[in-house]
Coordinates of C-alpha atoms in Angstrom, one line a residue:
M1 CA -60.1 124.7 52.7
K2 CA -56.6 123.5 51.5
Q3 CA -55.8 127.5 50.5
L4 CA -56.7 128.3 54.1
F5 CA -54.5 126.2 55.5
R6 CA -51.9 127.0 53.3
S7 CA -52.3 131.1 53.8
V8 CA -50.7 130.7 57.7
G9 CA -48.1 132.9 55.9
F10 CA -50.2 134.8 53.6
S11 CA -53.8 136.0 54.2
V12 CA -54.0 134.8 57.8
Y13 CA -51.2 137.0 58.9
S14 CA -52.1 139.8 56.3
N15 CA -55.7 140.0 57.1
Y16 CA -55.8 139.8 61.0
S17 CA -52.1 140.8 62.0
K18 CA -53.5 144.6 62.9
V19 CA -56.2 142.9 64.9
L20 CA -54.5 140.2 66.8
P21 CA -52.1 140.3 69.7
P22 CA -48.6 139.6 68.5
R23 CA -48.1 136.7 70.2
V24 CA -51.5 134.8 68.6
S25 CA -49.7 135.0 65.0
G26 CA -47.3 132.2 65.8
L27 CA -49.8 130.1 67.5
L28 CA -52.3 130.3 64.4
C29 CA -49.7 128.5 62.3
Y30 CA -49.8 125.6 65.0
C31 CA -53.8 125.9 65.2
V32 CA -54.6 126.1 61.5
T33 CA -52.1 123.4 60.5
H34 CA -53.1 120.7 63.4
C35 CA -56.8 121.6 63.8
R36 CA -57.2 119.6 60.3
H37 CA -56.3 116.4 62.0
S38 CA -58.6 116.4 64.9
H39 CA -59.6 112.9 63.6
S40 CA -56.3 111.6 64.9
G41 CA -56.8 112.7 68.7
T42 CA -56.0 116.5 68.6
K43 CA -58.9 117.9 70.1
S44 CA -60.0 121.5 69.2
T45 CA -61.3 122.5 72.3
T46 CA -57.4 122.2 73.8
L47 CA -56.2 124.4 71.0
E48 CA -58.6 126.8 71.7
V49 CA -57.8 127.1 75.1
K50 CA -54.2 127.7 74.2
L51 CA -55.1 130.4 71.9
N52 CA -57.1 132.2 74.7
R53 CA -54.2 131.6 77.6
Q54 CA -51.8 133.3 74.8
C55 CA -54.2 136.2 73.9
N56 CA -54.2 137.3 78.1
S57 CA -50.3 137.9 77.7
P58 CA -50.0 141.4 78.2
T59 CA -46.6 142.1 76.4
T60 CA -44.5 140.5 73.5
T61 CA -41.3 140.3 75.3
T62 CA -41.2 138.9 78.7
L63 CA -38.5 137.4 81.0
S64 CA -38.8 134.7 83.5
Q65 CA -38.5 136.0 87.2
N66 CA -35.7 133.6 88.3
H67 CA -33.6 135.3 86.0
N68 CA -31.4 138.4 86.3
R69 CA -32.1 140.7 83.4
P70 CA -29.5 140.1 80.7
L71 CA -28.0 143.2 79.0
F72 CA -29.8 142.6 75.7
L73 CA -33.2 142.7 77.6
R74 CA -32.0 145.8 79.4
K75 CA -31.5 147.5 76.2
M76 CA -33.0 145.7 73.5
S77 CA -34.0 147.7 70.4
S78 CA -37.7 148.8 70.5
S79 CA -39.7 147.1 67.4
T80 CA -41.6 150.4 67.5
T81 CA -38.4 152.3 66.5
V82 CA -37.1 150.1 64.0
D83 CA -39.7 149.8 61.2
S84 CA -37.6 151.7 59.0
L85 CA -35.3 148.4 58.7
L86 CA -38.2 147.0 57.1
S87 CA -38.7 149.4 54.2
G88 CA -39.0 147.7 51.0
L89 CA -38.9 144.1 52.1
D90 CA -41.6 141.3 51.5
Q91 CA -44.8 142.1 53.4
T92 CA -45.7 138.6 53.9
Q93 CA -42.4 137.9 55.2
I94 CA -42.6 141.2 57.5
D95 CA -45.7 140.0 59.1
L96 CA -44.0 136.6 60.1
L97 CA -41.5 138.5 62.3
K98 CA -44.5 139.1 64.5
E99 CA -44.1 135.5 65.8
E100 CA -42.8 135.0 69.5
C101 CA -39.8 133.1 69.4
I102 CA -38.0 131.5 73.0
L103 CA -35.2 133.3 74.5
L104 CA -32.1 131.1 76.1
D105 CA -29.2 131.4 78.3
E106 CA -26.3 129.4 76.6
D107 CA -27.4 126.4 78.5
D108 CA -30.6 126.3 76.5
K109 CA -32.8 127.2 79.5
K110 CA -35.6 129.5 78.7
I111 CA -35.4 133.2 80.0
G112 CA -38.3 134.9 77.9
S113 CA -39.6 135.5 74.7
A114 CA -39.4 138.3 72.0
S115 CA -40.4 139.0 68.4
K116 CA -39.0 137.1 65.6
K117 CA -37.7 140.5 64.4
D118 CA -36.2 141.4 67.8
C119 CA -34.4 138.1 67.9
H120 CA -32.9 138.8 64.5
L121 CA -31.6 142.2 65.1
L122 CA -27.9 142.5 65.1
E123 CA -28.3 144.9 67.8
N124 CA -29.8 142.8 69.9
I125 CA -27.5 139.9 69.0
E126 CA -24.3 141.5 69.7
K127 CA -25.8 142.6 73.2
G128 CA -26.2 138.7 73.7
M129 CA -29.9 137.6 72.5
L130 CA -29.8 134.1 71.7
H131 CA -33.0 132.0 70.8
R132 CA -34.4 128.2 70.0
A133 CA -34.3 127.0 66.7
F134 CA -34.0 123.9 64.8
S135 CA -32.7 122.3 61.4
V136 CA -34.5 119.6 59.8
F137 CA -33.0 116.9 57.4
L138 CA -35.2 114.9 55.6
F139 CA -34.3 112.0 53.4
N140 CA -36.0 109.8 51.3
T141 CA -36.0 106.0 51.2
D142 CA -33.1 106.1 48.7
G143 CA -31.2 107.9 51.0
K144 CA -31.3 111.1 49.3
L145 CA -31.2 114.3 51.4
L146 CA -33.7 117.3 50.2
L147 CA -32.0 120.7 50.2
Q148 CA -34.1 123.8 49.5
Q149 CA -33.4 127.2 48.3
R150 CA -34.5 130.0 50.4
S151 CA -36.8 132.3 48.8
D152 CA -35.6 135.7 47.4
A153 CA -38.4 137.2 49.4
K154 CA -36.5 136.0 52.6
I155 CA -35.4 138.7 55.0
T156 CA -32.3 136.7 56.1
Y157 CA -30.2 134.7 53.8
P158 CA -32.3 135.1 50.8
G159 CA -31.9 132.9 47.8
H160 CA -29.5 130.6 50.1
Y161 CA -29.1 126.9 49.6
T162 CA -29.8 124.9 52.7
N163 CA -31.1 121.8 54.5
T164 CA -34.5 120.7 54.3
C165 CA -36.3 123.2 56.8
C166 CA -35.0 125.8 59.2
S167 CA -36.8 127.6 61.9
H168 CA -37.9 128.4 65.3
P169 CA -40.3 126.7 67.8
L170 CA -42.7 129.6 69.1
N171 CA -43.6 130.7 72.6
F172 CA -47.1 128.8 73.1
E173 CA -47.4 125.4 75.1
A174 CA -47.2 122.9 72.7
E175 CA -43.7 124.2 71.4
L176 CA -42.3 124.9 74.6
D177 CA -42.7 121.5 75.4
E178 CA -38.9 120.1 76.6
A179 CA -40.1 116.8 76.8
E180 CA -38.0 114.5 74.3
A181 CA -37.7 117.8 72.6
I182 CA -41.5 117.3 71.6
G183 CA -42.3 121.0 71.2
V184 CA -39.3 121.2 69.0
R185 CA -40.7 118.3 66.9
R186 CA -44.1 119.7 66.9
A187 CA -43.0 123.1 65.5
A188 CA -40.7 121.2 62.8
Q189 CA -43.8 119.3 61.6
R190 CA -45.5 122.7 61.5
K191 CA -42.9 124.4 59.7
L192 CA -42.6 121.6 56.9
Y193 CA -46.2 121.8 56.1
H194 CA -45.9 125.8 55.8
E195 CA -42.7 125.9 53.7
L196 CA -42.8 122.7 51.9
G197 CA -46.7 121.4 51.9
I198 CA -45.7 118.3 53.6
K199 CA -48.9 117.2 55.4
A200 CA -48.3 116.1 59.0
S201 CA -49.8 112.6 58.6
Q202 CA -46.6 112.1 56.5
L203 CA -44.3 113.2 59.3
P204 CA -45.3 111.2 62.7
L205 CA -43.9 113.0 65.2
D206 CA -42.2 110.2 66.8
E207 CA -40.2 109.5 63.7
F208 CA -38.2 112.9 64.0
N209 CA -34.8 112.0 65.6
Y210 CA -33.3 114.5 67.7
L211 CA -29.8 114.3 67.4
T212 CA -27.8 116.9 69.2
R213 CA -27.7 121.0 69.3
I214 CA -25.3 123.7 67.9
H215 CA -24.7 127.4 69.2
Y216 CA -23.8 129.6 66.3
K217 CA -24.0 133.3 65.2
A218 CA -23.7 134.9 61.9
S219 CA -24.6 138.3 60.3
N220 CA -27.1 138.6 57.3
V221 CA -25.8 137.5 53.8
P222 CA -25.6 139.8 52.0
Y223 CA -24.3 141.9 54.9
D224 CA -27.0 144.6 55.6
G225 CA -25.7 145.8 59.1
K226 CA -29.3 144.9 60.5
F227 CA -29.9 141.1 60.7
G228 CA -28.2 138.2 61.6
E229 CA -28.4 134.8 63.6
H230 CA -27.9 133.9 67.1
E231 CA -29.2 130.4 67.9
I232 CA -29.2 127.0 69.7
D233 CA -30.0 124.9 66.9
Y234 CA -31.8 121.4 67.4
I235 CA -30.5 118.7 65.0
L236 CA -33.7 116.9 63.5
F237 CA -33.2 113.8 61.1
I238 CA -36.2 111.8 59.3
Q239 CA -36.1 109.7 56.7
R240 CA -39.9 109.6 54.7
D241 CA -41.0 109.5 51.1
V242 CA -43.2 112.8 50.9
E243 CA -45.4 114.5 48.8
L244 CA -44.2 118.2 48.3
D245 CA -46.4 121.6 47.8
V246 CA -44.1 124.3 47.6
N247 CA -44.8 127.5 49.1
E248 CA -43.0 130.1 46.7
N249 CA -42.9 133.0 49.3
E250 CA -40.8 130.6 51.4
V251 CA -39.0 128.1 48.8
K252 CA -37.5 129.3 45.6
S253 CA -36.3 125.3 44.4
V254 CA -35.8 122.1 46.0
K255 CA -34.0 119.2 45.1
Y256 CA -32.7 115.6 46.5
V257 CA -28.9 114.8 46.6
S258 CA -26.6 111.9 47.2
Q259 CA -23.4 112.4 49.5
E260 CA -21.5 112.9 46.1
E261 CA -23.4 115.1 44.5
L262 CA -23.9 117.2 47.8
K263 CA -20.1 117.5 48.0
E264 CA -19.7 118.4 44.3
F265 CA -22.2 121.0 44.9
L266 CA -20.7 122.7 48.0
D267 CA -17.4 122.4 46.4
K268 CA -18.2 124.2 43.5
A269 CA -20.7 126.5 45.1
S270 CA -18.7 130.0 45.1
S271 CA -17.6 129.2 41.8
E272 CA -21.0 128.7 40.4
G273 CA -22.4 131.5 42.5
N274 CA -24.3 129.3 44.8
L275 CA -24.7 130.7 48.2
I276 CA -24.9 128.4 51.2
T277 CA -26.3 129.4 54.6
P278 CA -23.9 129.6 57.2
W279 CA -25.8 126.8 59.8
F280 CA -25.7 124.5 56.9
K281 CA -22.3 124.8 56.2
L282 CA -21.3 124.3 59.4
I283 CA -23.2 121.2 60.0
C284 CA -21.8 120.0 56.6
D285 CA -18.3 120.7 57.6
K286 CA -18.5 119.2 61.2
F287 CA -20.9 116.6 61.2
L288 CA -23.4 115.7 58.3
Y289 CA -21.8 112.7 56.5
N290 CA -21.1 110.7 59.7
W291 CA -24.6 111.1 60.6
W292 CA -25.8 110.1 57.0
N293 CA -23.6 107.3 56.9
N294 CA -25.7 106.1 59.8
L295 CA -29.4 106.7 58.6
K296 CA -30.1 103.3 59.9
S297 CA -29.2 103.6 63.4
L298 CA -29.4 107.2 64.3
Q299 CA -29.7 106.4 68.0
S300 CA -26.0 105.7 68.2
Q301 CA -25.4 109.1 67.1
Q302 CA -27.5 110.9 69.8
D303 CA -25.5 113.5 71.8
R304 CA -28.3 115.4 73.4
G305 CA -26.3 116.3 76.7
T306 CA -23.8 118.7 74.3
I307 CA -24.3 121.7 72.9
H308 CA -21.7 122.2 70.3
R309 CA -20.1 126.0 70.3
L310 CA -19.4 126.4 66.7

């Protein structure tokens, strides 16, 4: 059963992506991860209803009716015409591009949804496409930060070092819930299991500290002229001792670092050939060490009303 649950990024996508609606692929990840914890109060029937509702959606890309259609949705590159961009890439990672992300305006208001692939195409980003994301910083009880090195199989920023986990809430009910950023927290719990094998029971939702949001844009490295990032990124801190079971298709290596070790690592990164994700570098340069110094009083660091434009 453990292998089944961990296969969200492997056999579930590989075996069923051709027969399930695109929107369902992302929801499977949430359902498979959380149905295991039904004893804690999550009802499987509720999850089944959510799945059925998403199956009824007629299209992968949607737009809220109360907004004028932005340029990127009027002229968005079609997923059916860009498959050549994926030639030679890892199939598991290609399958994950079917996940449906949440499209935003610059005030972090939902205006629609689109596939992960469409959200990361530079052509769409240059027309203004913006999506919701999160970055988790997990510290152990010794105050050390868990870093990951992204797998070489990743389509964006392969082999780069970054914070503990970086990903996206998906466009289904549980992760759209904006009250206290609970949807983002659920997405973080889901992806920490998918990437690092950390069980949800070790990461209580109410222990994720939502601090602030950053808005940034970047091209892929190495530059390919195809992919990039344009996100409003929710910053989540959590301090827990956890057990890891790394998904090698997602993560190449992990290590815990102190502040001094991280500063030295970043200072030497260029000379030693270590790549750093752009969002992690921005967060380190602007915010991280002050937040880190206040791990025991993170409420004092909350700035939820601000979207920092970096």
